[in-house]
Short mmCIF file of C-alpha atoms in Angstrom, two decimals:
data_model
loop_
_atom_site.label_atom_id
_atom_site.label_comp_id
_atom_site.label_asym_id
_atom_site.label_seq_id
_atom_site.Cartn_x
_atom_site.Cartn_y
_atom_site.Cartn_z
CA UNK A 24 44.45 28.70 10.54
CA UNK A 25 47.59 29.28 8.48
CA UNK A 26 50.67 30.21 10.48
CA UNK A 27 52.83 32.66 8.61
CA UNK A 28 55.06 35.67 9.00
CA UNK A 29 52.14 38.12 8.85
CA UNK A 30 50.30 36.45 11.72
CA UNK A 31 53.47 36.34 13.74
CA UNK A 32 53.98 40.09 13.33
CA UNK A 33 50.32 40.81 14.25
CA UNK A 34 50.42 38.75 17.45
CA UNK A 35 53.71 40.27 18.50
CA UNK A 36 52.42 43.77 17.88
CA UNK A 37 49.33 43.17 20.04
CA UNK A 38 51.46 41.77 22.82
CA UNK A 39 53.83 44.74 22.79
CA UNK A 40 50.87 47.18 22.75
CA UNK A 41 49.34 45.51 25.82
CA UNK A 42 52.67 45.63 27.65
CA UNK A 43 53.15 49.30 26.76
CA UNK A 44 49.63 50.10 27.99
CA UNK A 45 50.20 48.35 31.31
CA UNK A 46 53.58 50.04 31.73
CA UNK A 47 52.11 53.48 30.91
CA UNK A 48 49.21 52.99 33.32
CA UNK A 49 51.49 51.87 36.12
CA UNK A 50 53.85 54.79 35.52
CA UNK A 51 50.92 57.21 35.73
CA UNK A 52 49.74 55.66 38.99
CA UNK A 53 53.22 55.92 40.50
CA UNK A 54 53.50 59.56 39.40
CA UNK A 55 50.07 60.43 40.90
CA UNK A 56 50.49 58.27 43.96
CA UNK A 57 47.00 56.82 43.38
CA UNK A 58 45.85 53.41 42.29
CA UNK A 59 43.74 52.77 39.19
CA UNK A 60 40.15 53.71 40.13
CA UNK A 61 38.48 51.58 37.47
CA UNK A 62 36.09 48.93 38.80
CA UNK A 63 37.50 46.43 36.30
CA UNK A 64 40.83 46.54 38.15
CA UNK A 65 39.39 45.93 41.66
CA UNK A 66 35.54 45.79 41.85
CA UNK A 67 35.35 45.64 45.67
CA UNK A 68 37.72 48.56 46.16
CA UNK A 69 35.85 50.60 43.52
CA UNK A 70 32.52 49.93 45.28
CA UNK A 71 33.89 51.00 48.67
CA UNK A 72 35.47 54.08 47.12
CA UNK A 73 32.19 55.08 45.48
CA UNK A 74 30.33 54.75 48.80
CA UNK A 75 32.96 56.84 50.57
CA UNK A 76 32.78 59.54 47.89
CA UNK A 77 28.98 59.64 48.20
CA UNK A 78 29.32 60.04 51.96
CA UNK A 79 31.86 62.82 51.49
CA UNK A 80 29.49 64.65 49.13
CA UNK A 81 26.65 64.34 51.66
CA UNK A 82 28.82 65.70 54.46
CA UNK A 83 29.87 68.61 52.27
CA UNK A 84 26.19 69.45 51.68
CA UNK A 85 25.53 69.32 55.42
CA UNK A 86 28.47 71.67 55.86
CA UNK A 87 27.02 74.13 53.33
CA UNK A 88 23.65 73.96 55.11
CA UNK A 89 25.36 74.76 58.40
CA UNK A 90 27.05 77.79 56.84
CA UNK A 91 23.70 79.01 55.46
CA UNK A 92 22.00 78.47 58.83
CA UNK A 93 24.77 80.31 60.66
CA UNK A 94 24.54 83.25 58.25
CA UNK A 95 20.76 83.55 58.76
CA UNK A 96 21.05 83.12 62.53
CA UNK A 97 23.82 85.72 62.72
CA UNK A 98 21.64 88.10 60.71
CA UNK A 99 18.72 87.37 63.06
CA UNK A 100 20.88 88.14 66.07
CA UNK A 101 22.06 91.39 64.51
CA UNK A 102 18.47 92.45 63.68
CA UNK A 103 17.22 91.60 67.16
CA UNK A 104 20.06 93.60 68.67
CA UNK A 105 18.92 96.64 66.69
CA UNK A 106 15.29 95.93 67.64
CA UNK A 107 16.37 95.97 71.29
CA UNK A 108 18.15 99.29 70.78
CA UNK A 109 14.99 100.82 69.30
CA UNK A 110 12.88 99.56 72.19
CA UNK A 111 15.40 100.98 74.65
CA UNK A 112 14.98 104.38 73.04
CA UNK A 113 11.18 103.98 73.04
CA UNK A 114 11.37 103.32 76.77
CA UNK A 115 13.31 106.54 77.30
CA UNK A 116 10.83 108.48 75.17
CA UNK A 117 7.82 106.96 76.97
CA UNK A 118 9.24 107.85 80.39
CA UNK A 119 9.92 111.41 79.28
CA UNK A 120 6.53 111.74 77.58
CA UNK A 121 4.72 110.54 80.72
CA UNK A 122 5.68 113.73 82.50
CA UNK A 123 3.01 116.43 82.57
CA UNK A 124 5.79 119.04 82.67
CA UNK A 125 6.86 118.31 79.08
CA UNK A 126 6.01 121.22 76.78
CA UNK A 127 3.95 120.71 73.64
CA UNK A 128 6.97 121.52 71.43
CA UNK A 129 9.14 118.95 73.21
CA UNK A 130 6.34 116.40 73.02
CA UNK A 131 6.09 117.03 69.27
CA UNK A 132 9.84 116.46 68.90
CA UNK A 133 9.59 113.20 70.87
CA UNK A 134 6.71 112.05 68.69
CA UNK A 135 8.60 112.83 65.45
CA UNK A 136 11.53 110.73 66.65
CA UNK A 137 9.20 107.97 67.82
CA UNK A 138 7.47 107.81 64.42
CA UNK A 139 10.85 107.39 62.69
CA UNK A 140 11.81 104.67 65.16
CA UNK A 141 8.49 102.97 64.54
CA UNK A 142 9.07 102.92 60.77
CA UNK A 143 12.61 101.56 61.25
CA UNK A 144 11.20 98.88 63.53
CA UNK A 145 8.82 97.69 60.81
CA UNK A 146 11.66 97.63 58.26
CA UNK A 147 13.72 95.45 60.60
CA UNK A 148 10.80 93.04 60.93
CA UNK A 149 10.72 92.79 57.11
CA UNK A 150 14.45 91.90 56.88
CA UNK A 151 15.53 89.56 54.05
CA UNK A 152 18.65 87.40 53.88
CA UNK A 153 21.34 87.57 51.18
CA UNK A 154 19.20 85.42 48.86
CA UNK A 155 16.21 87.75 49.15
CA UNK A 156 14.14 85.46 51.38
CA UNK A 157 12.15 86.88 54.30
CA UNK A 158 14.02 86.19 57.52
CA UNK A 159 11.02 86.16 59.86
CA UNK A 160 8.22 84.86 57.61
CA UNK A 161 8.38 81.21 58.66
CA UNK A 162 7.91 79.04 55.59
CA UNK A 163 6.50 82.06 53.72
CA UNK A 164 9.83 83.43 52.52
CA UNK A 165 8.82 85.15 49.27
CA UNK A 166 6.64 88.10 50.28
CA UNK A 167 6.85 90.55 53.18
CA UNK A 168 5.82 88.83 56.43
CA UNK A 169 4.16 91.99 57.81
CA UNK A 170 1.52 94.32 56.36
CA UNK A 171 1.66 97.91 57.60
CA UNK A 172 -1.34 100.19 57.03
CA UNK A 173 0.25 103.11 58.87
CA UNK A 174 -1.50 102.62 62.21
CA UNK A 175 -1.61 98.85 62.53
CA UNK A 176 0.83 96.06 61.59
CA UNK A 177 -0.44 92.57 60.82
CA UNK A 178 1.63 89.39 60.55
CA UNK A 179 0.84 87.47 57.36
CA UNK A 180 3.60 84.86 57.53
CA UNK A 181 3.15 81.47 59.16
CA UNK A 182 4.39 79.85 62.36
CA UNK A 183 6.83 77.46 60.73
CA UNK A 184 10.51 77.65 61.53
CA UNK A 185 12.63 77.50 58.39
CA UNK A 186 15.10 74.62 58.81
CA UNK A 187 17.97 72.93 56.96
CA UNK A 188 19.24 69.37 57.32
CA UNK A 189 22.67 69.35 58.97
CA UNK A 190 23.09 65.61 59.56
CA UNK A 191 21.42 62.34 58.62
CA UNK A 192 18.80 62.78 61.35
CA UNK A 193 18.96 66.44 62.46
CA UNK A 194 17.33 69.66 61.21
CA UNK A 195 18.59 73.05 62.39
CA UNK A 196 16.32 76.14 62.49
CA UNK A 197 17.79 79.01 60.48
CA UNK A 198 15.67 81.73 62.15
CA UNK A 199 12.61 82.31 64.32
CA UNK A 200 9.24 83.28 62.80
CA UNK A 201 7.71 86.72 63.14
CA UNK A 202 4.71 85.63 65.20
CA UNK A 203 6.79 84.39 68.13
CA UNK A 204 9.20 87.32 67.85
CA UNK A 205 6.88 90.30 67.55
CA UNK A 206 3.27 89.20 68.18
CA UNK A 207 3.46 87.18 71.41
CA UNK A 208 4.66 89.51 74.18
CA UNK A 209 3.29 88.77 77.63
CA UNK A 210 2.21 91.95 79.46
CA UNK A 211 0.01 92.83 82.41
CA UNK A 212 -3.67 93.11 81.50
CA UNK A 213 -6.32 95.48 82.84
CA UNK A 214 -7.23 93.13 85.70
CA UNK A 215 -3.60 92.47 86.63
CA UNK A 216 -3.43 89.06 84.97
CA UNK A 217 -1.03 88.26 82.14
CA UNK A 218 -2.18 88.85 78.58
CA UNK A 219 -0.53 88.69 75.17
CA UNK A 220 0.10 91.67 72.92
CA UNK A 221 2.13 92.45 69.82
CA UNK A 222 5.02 94.89 69.96
CA UNK A 223 3.59 97.02 67.15
CA UNK A 224 0.43 97.87 69.12
CA UNK A 225 2.57 98.71 72.15
CA UNK A 226 4.52 101.13 69.97
CA UNK A 227 1.30 102.64 68.57
CA UNK A 228 -0.06 103.15 72.08
CA UNK A 229 3.19 104.81 73.08
CA UNK A 230 2.81 107.18 70.14
CA UNK A 231 -0.66 108.06 71.44
CA UNK A 232 0.80 109.13 74.77
CA UNK A 233 3.01 111.57 72.85
CA UNK A 234 0.09 113.43 71.31
CA UNK A 235 -0.81 116.91 72.57
CA UNK A 236 -1.99 116.60 76.14
CA UNK A 237 -0.52 113.12 76.39
CA UNK A 238 0.92 113.88 79.79
CA UNK A 239 -2.65 114.37 81.05
CA UNK A 240 -3.68 110.76 80.30
CA UNK A 241 -5.08 109.28 83.51
CA UNK A 242 -6.78 106.05 84.54
CA UNK A 243 -8.84 107.91 87.12
CA UNK A 244 -10.15 111.49 87.09
CA UNK A 245 -11.80 113.51 89.87
CA UNK A 246 -13.63 116.78 89.06
CA UNK A 247 -15.67 119.03 91.34
CA UNK A 248 -19.39 119.49 90.57
CA UNK A 249 -19.63 119.42 86.74
CA UNK A 250 -17.73 117.99 83.77
CA UNK A 251 -18.02 117.39 80.05
CA UNK A 252 -17.61 113.73 79.06
CA UNK A 253 -16.76 112.98 75.41
CA UNK A 254 -15.53 109.54 74.27
CA UNK A 255 -13.11 109.27 71.39
CA UNK A 256 -14.19 107.58 68.18
CA UNK A 257 -17.62 107.24 66.68
CA UNK A 258 -18.84 104.21 68.62
CA UNK A 259 -17.81 101.84 71.41
CA UNK A 260 -19.07 99.71 74.26
CA UNK A 261 -18.14 101.70 77.38
CA UNK A 262 -17.76 100.32 80.88
CA UNK A 263 -16.60 102.45 83.82
CA UNK A 264 -17.00 103.15 87.50
CA UNK A 265 -18.75 106.39 88.54
CA UNK A 266 -18.45 107.73 92.06
CA UNK A 267 -20.36 110.77 93.28
CA UNK A 268 -21.48 112.41 96.54
CA UNK A 269 -23.87 109.53 97.29
CA UNK A 270 -21.77 106.51 96.33
CA UNK A 271 -20.36 104.56 93.39
CA UNK A 272 -21.67 102.27 90.66
CA UNK A 273 -20.36 100.54 87.58
CA UNK A 274 -22.17 101.19 84.32
CA UNK A 275 -21.92 99.63 80.89
CA UNK A 276 -23.61 100.92 77.74
CA UNK A 277 -23.04 101.36 74.01
CA UNK A 278 -21.96 104.80 72.88
CA UNK A 279 -22.59 106.38 69.50
CA UNK A 280 -21.34 109.90 68.77
CA UNK A 281 -24.40 110.54 66.62
CA UNK A 282 -26.75 109.54 69.46
CA UNK A 283 -25.30 109.09 72.98
CA UNK A 284 -28.73 108.39 74.49
CA UNK A 285 -27.89 104.85 75.68
CA UNK A 286 -24.88 106.05 77.68
CA UNK A 287 -26.94 108.96 79.03
CA UNK A 288 -29.62 106.56 80.23
CA UNK A 289 -27.02 104.30 81.91
CA UNK A 290 -25.60 107.22 83.94
CA UNK A 291 -29.02 108.43 85.01
CA UNK A 292 -30.13 104.89 85.89
CA UNK A 293 -27.70 104.89 88.83
CA UNK A 294 -28.26 108.52 89.89
CA UNK A 295 -29.95 107.45 93.11
CA UNK A 296 -26.82 105.49 94.01
CA UNK A 297 -24.18 107.98 92.89
CA UNK A 298 -25.86 111.36 93.21
CA UNK A 299 -24.77 112.16 89.62
CA UNK A 300 -27.09 113.12 86.77
CA UNK A 301 -26.39 113.57 83.05
CA UNK A 302 -27.70 115.56 80.12
CA UNK A 303 -26.59 115.98 76.50
CA UNK A 304 -23.95 118.73 76.55
CA UNK A 305 -25.51 121.93 75.19
CA UNK A 306 -22.39 122.84 73.18
CA UNK A 307 -21.57 119.36 71.84
CA UNK A 308 -24.31 116.82 71.02
CA UNK A 309 -21.73 113.98 71.00
CA UNK A 310 -20.80 114.66 74.65
CA UNK A 311 -22.52 114.33 78.04
CA UNK A 312 -22.62 116.90 80.85
CA UNK A 313 -22.34 115.24 84.27
CA UNK A 314 -23.37 117.12 87.41
CA UNK A 315 -23.12 115.98 91.01
CA UNK A 316 -23.05 118.87 93.45
CA UNK A 317 -19.74 117.51 94.72
CA UNK A 318 -16.72 115.56 93.56
CA UNK A 319 -17.23 113.26 90.57
CA UNK A 320 -14.70 110.45 90.09
CA UNK A 321 -14.48 108.35 86.93
CA UNK A 322 -12.23 105.27 86.78
CA UNK A 323 -11.78 101.69 85.51
CA UNK A 324 -12.59 102.69 81.94
CA UNK A 325 -12.93 99.94 79.34
CA UNK A 326 -13.84 100.62 75.72
CA UNK A 327 -14.52 97.68 73.42
CA UNK A 328 -14.81 97.83 69.63
CA UNK A 329 -15.72 100.80 67.58
CA UNK A 330 -12.37 102.07 66.33
CA UNK A 331 -8.62 102.27 66.59
CA UNK A 332 -6.83 101.80 69.90
CA UNK A 333 -5.81 105.46 69.92
CA UNK A 334 -9.53 106.39 69.99
CA UNK A 335 -10.12 104.45 73.22
CA UNK A 336 -10.06 107.48 75.48
CA UNK A 337 -12.51 109.94 76.98
CA UNK A 338 -11.95 113.69 77.07
CA UNK A 339 -12.84 115.05 80.50
CA UNK A 340 -13.27 118.84 80.73
CA UNK A 341 -14.07 120.40 84.14
CA UNK A 342 -17.04 122.81 83.82
CA UNK A 343 -17.19 124.22 87.35
CA UNK A 344 -19.12 127.47 87.32
CA UNK A 345 -19.67 127.10 83.58
CA UNK A 346 -16.01 127.74 82.87
CA UNK A 347 -13.95 125.14 81.01
CA UNK A 348 -10.94 123.84 82.92
CA UNK A 349 -7.85 121.95 81.71
CA UNK A 350 -8.56 118.93 79.56
CA UNK A 351 -7.75 115.50 80.99
CA UNK A 352 -7.75 112.20 79.07
CA UNK A 353 -9.40 109.28 80.84
CA UNK A 354 -7.92 106.09 79.39
CA UNK A 355 -8.10 102.36 80.12
CA UNK A 356 -5.37 101.10 82.42
CA UNK A 357 -3.66 99.29 79.55
CA UNK A 358 -3.31 102.55 77.58
CA UNK A 359 -1.90 104.73 80.33
CA UNK A 360 1.63 106.09 80.08
CA UNK A 361 2.78 103.89 82.96
CA UNK A 362 1.26 100.84 81.28
CA UNK A 363 3.18 101.63 78.08
CA UNK A 364 6.43 101.96 79.98
CA UNK A 365 5.79 98.55 81.55
CA UNK A 366 4.76 97.03 78.20
CA UNK A 367 7.91 98.29 76.49
CA UNK A 368 9.95 96.78 79.32
CA UNK A 369 8.16 93.46 78.77
CA UNK A 370 8.89 93.70 75.02
CA UNK A 371 12.57 94.33 75.76
CA UNK A 372 12.73 91.24 77.97
CA UNK A 373 10.90 89.22 75.31
CA UNK A 374 13.37 90.22 72.58
CA UNK A 375 16.30 89.48 74.90
CA UNK A 376 14.90 85.98 75.52
CA UNK A 377 14.45 85.36 71.80
CA UNK A 378 17.94 86.61 71.07
CA UNK A 379 19.26 84.15 73.67
CA UNK A 380 17.31 81.41 71.90
CA UNK A 381 18.96 82.32 68.59
CA UNK A 382 22.33 82.10 70.33
CA UNK A 383 21.55 78.65 71.71
CA UNK A 384 20.62 77.42 68.22
CA UNK A 385 23.94 78.73 66.94
CA UNK A 386 25.72 76.77 69.67
CA UNK A 387 23.95 73.62 68.50
CA UNK A 388 25.17 74.39 64.98
CA UNK A 389 28.75 74.81 66.21
CA UNK A 390 28.65 71.42 67.94
CA UNK A 391 27.18 69.87 64.82
CA UNK A 392 29.95 71.46 62.74
CA UNK A 393 32.61 69.92 64.98
CA UNK A 394 30.95 66.50 64.60
CA UNK A 395 30.89 66.91 60.81
CA UNK A 396 34.59 67.75 60.78
CA UNK A 397 35.33 64.49 62.59
CA UNK A 398 33.19 62.51 60.16
CA UNK A 399 34.80 64.16 57.15
CA UNK A 400 38.25 63.30 58.48
CA UNK A 401 37.25 59.65 58.84
CA UNK A 402 35.82 59.55 55.31
CA UNK A 403 38.89 61.23 53.81
CA UNK A 404 41.13 58.69 55.56
CA UNK A 405 39.05 55.88 54.10
CA UNK A 406 39.26 57.42 50.63
CA UNK A 407 43.00 57.84 50.99
CA UNK A 408 43.24 54.16 51.80
CA UNK A 409 41.19 53.16 48.77
CA UNK A 410 42.90 55.59 46.41
CA UNK A 411 46.41 55.19 47.80
CA UNK A 412 49.11 53.22 45.99
CA UNK A 413 51.72 50.82 47.41
CA UNK A 414 54.61 52.48 45.59
CA UNK A 415 57.17 49.76 46.41
CA UNK A 416 54.95 47.01 44.99
CA UNK A 417 54.09 49.16 41.98
CA UNK A 418 57.77 49.83 41.21
CA UNK A 419 58.55 46.11 41.47
CA UNK A 420 55.67 45.33 39.15
CA UNK A 421 56.85 48.03 36.72
CA UNK A 422 60.38 46.62 36.67
CA UNK A 423 58.96 43.17 35.94
CA UNK A 424 56.88 44.53 33.07
CA UNK A 425 59.85 46.42 31.63
CA UNK A 426 61.94 43.26 31.87
CA UNK A 427 59.23 41.20 30.20
CA UNK A 428 58.93 43.72 27.40
CA UNK A 429 62.71 43.78 26.84
CA UNK A 430 62.86 39.98 26.78
CA UNK A 431 59.89 39.76 24.40
CA UNK A 432 61.43 42.34 22.08
CA UNK A 433 64.74 40.49 21.98
CA UNK A 434 63.00 37.18 21.32
CA UNK A 435 60.87 38.72 18.59
CA UNK A 436 63.90 40.34 16.95
CA UNK A 437 65.78 37.06 16.91
CA UNK A 438 62.84 35.02 15.55
CA UNK A 439 61.77 37.57 12.97
CA UNK A 440 65.28 37.66 11.44
CA UNK A 441 65.06 33.98 10.41
CA UNK A 442 63.14 32.45 7.50
CA UNK A 443 61.39 29.13 6.90
CA UNK A 444 64.49 27.79 5.15
CA UNK A 445 66.45 28.27 8.39
CA UNK A 446 64.01 25.97 10.17
CA UNK A 447 63.92 23.45 7.29
CA UNK A 448 67.72 23.52 7.02
#
């Protein structure tokens, strides 16, 4: 390789450029207070910094998930509070409607209000969060979790609890599903044992007690001598206890409005025991006329199948002396006004329990949030250590570089001013 003036200038220029680059980089680091993040400068530090940044990003995602969960849980709590308020009002209406002294016009007004409350209740069950997802549909968050046909509400969601990950090994529920909230209320059954019902059917039964004559709904009816017996609906399997002048018996038979012969035969089959006989009512072929020559008591009614719950009743009309008396509704124990008041109370307690459960989940989220804050602080301290700059050492290094550049420039200036003849001299 030939050594000449041109090569000398090229080498010097490269050297000065490298020094200027190092000086500029160091000045920038001192101004920012952060060390050079490039892995080529310090591979181990860069690797640790990358891991810490990944951990910080993960913790930030957990934090966002906690915020989303808290928003959905807070919305759930708010909805359940309103649900409780509606049930409280239903309880008041049911107690008032159970009184036989309520006039038909007042009963109509109570029913109108109850229907509006019922519709609002269904809307609350269909609540969606701020992203448009069903709050109480379980994993089924796209469509409505409940189907309302006007007289019956069916849950079509699933029993999954929507969850979000809030730590490396923890998932937090963001709401409860509609089945456990609205379809699993424990109430007293006909035989006194516990049974499970949905709140919507309890509301529908309460509406039935607000119909005309609702205050006359009884689980046991006693009439002197003769009565007309007409079941609601077109068909059902009827079981009841009949007591007459001679004794009592329990009968069970299918009923069809178009042909009540099977029920007629069942009553007459125990006539020797009860002292009660039956014929098809002369004025209504769908009804029976029961005669006993003394008090007739009907109780313990059960009606299975055949129609809507509101049709599970029997119209009892006293016919003493051939004159129609005041209509009374014989209903199963579970459909009586008192049973509805008790069922609404059970629904209120159920919603209160579920609201408490939502609150406990929120408390878990708050504790998890505090733990995340501590972890984030640790990660940020680690990052600060990796990114931080020892300013004193950096300034010393900068001064050394500036001194080296000044010395190199002076040396270059002195050498470049001489020629080959000066060296040959």
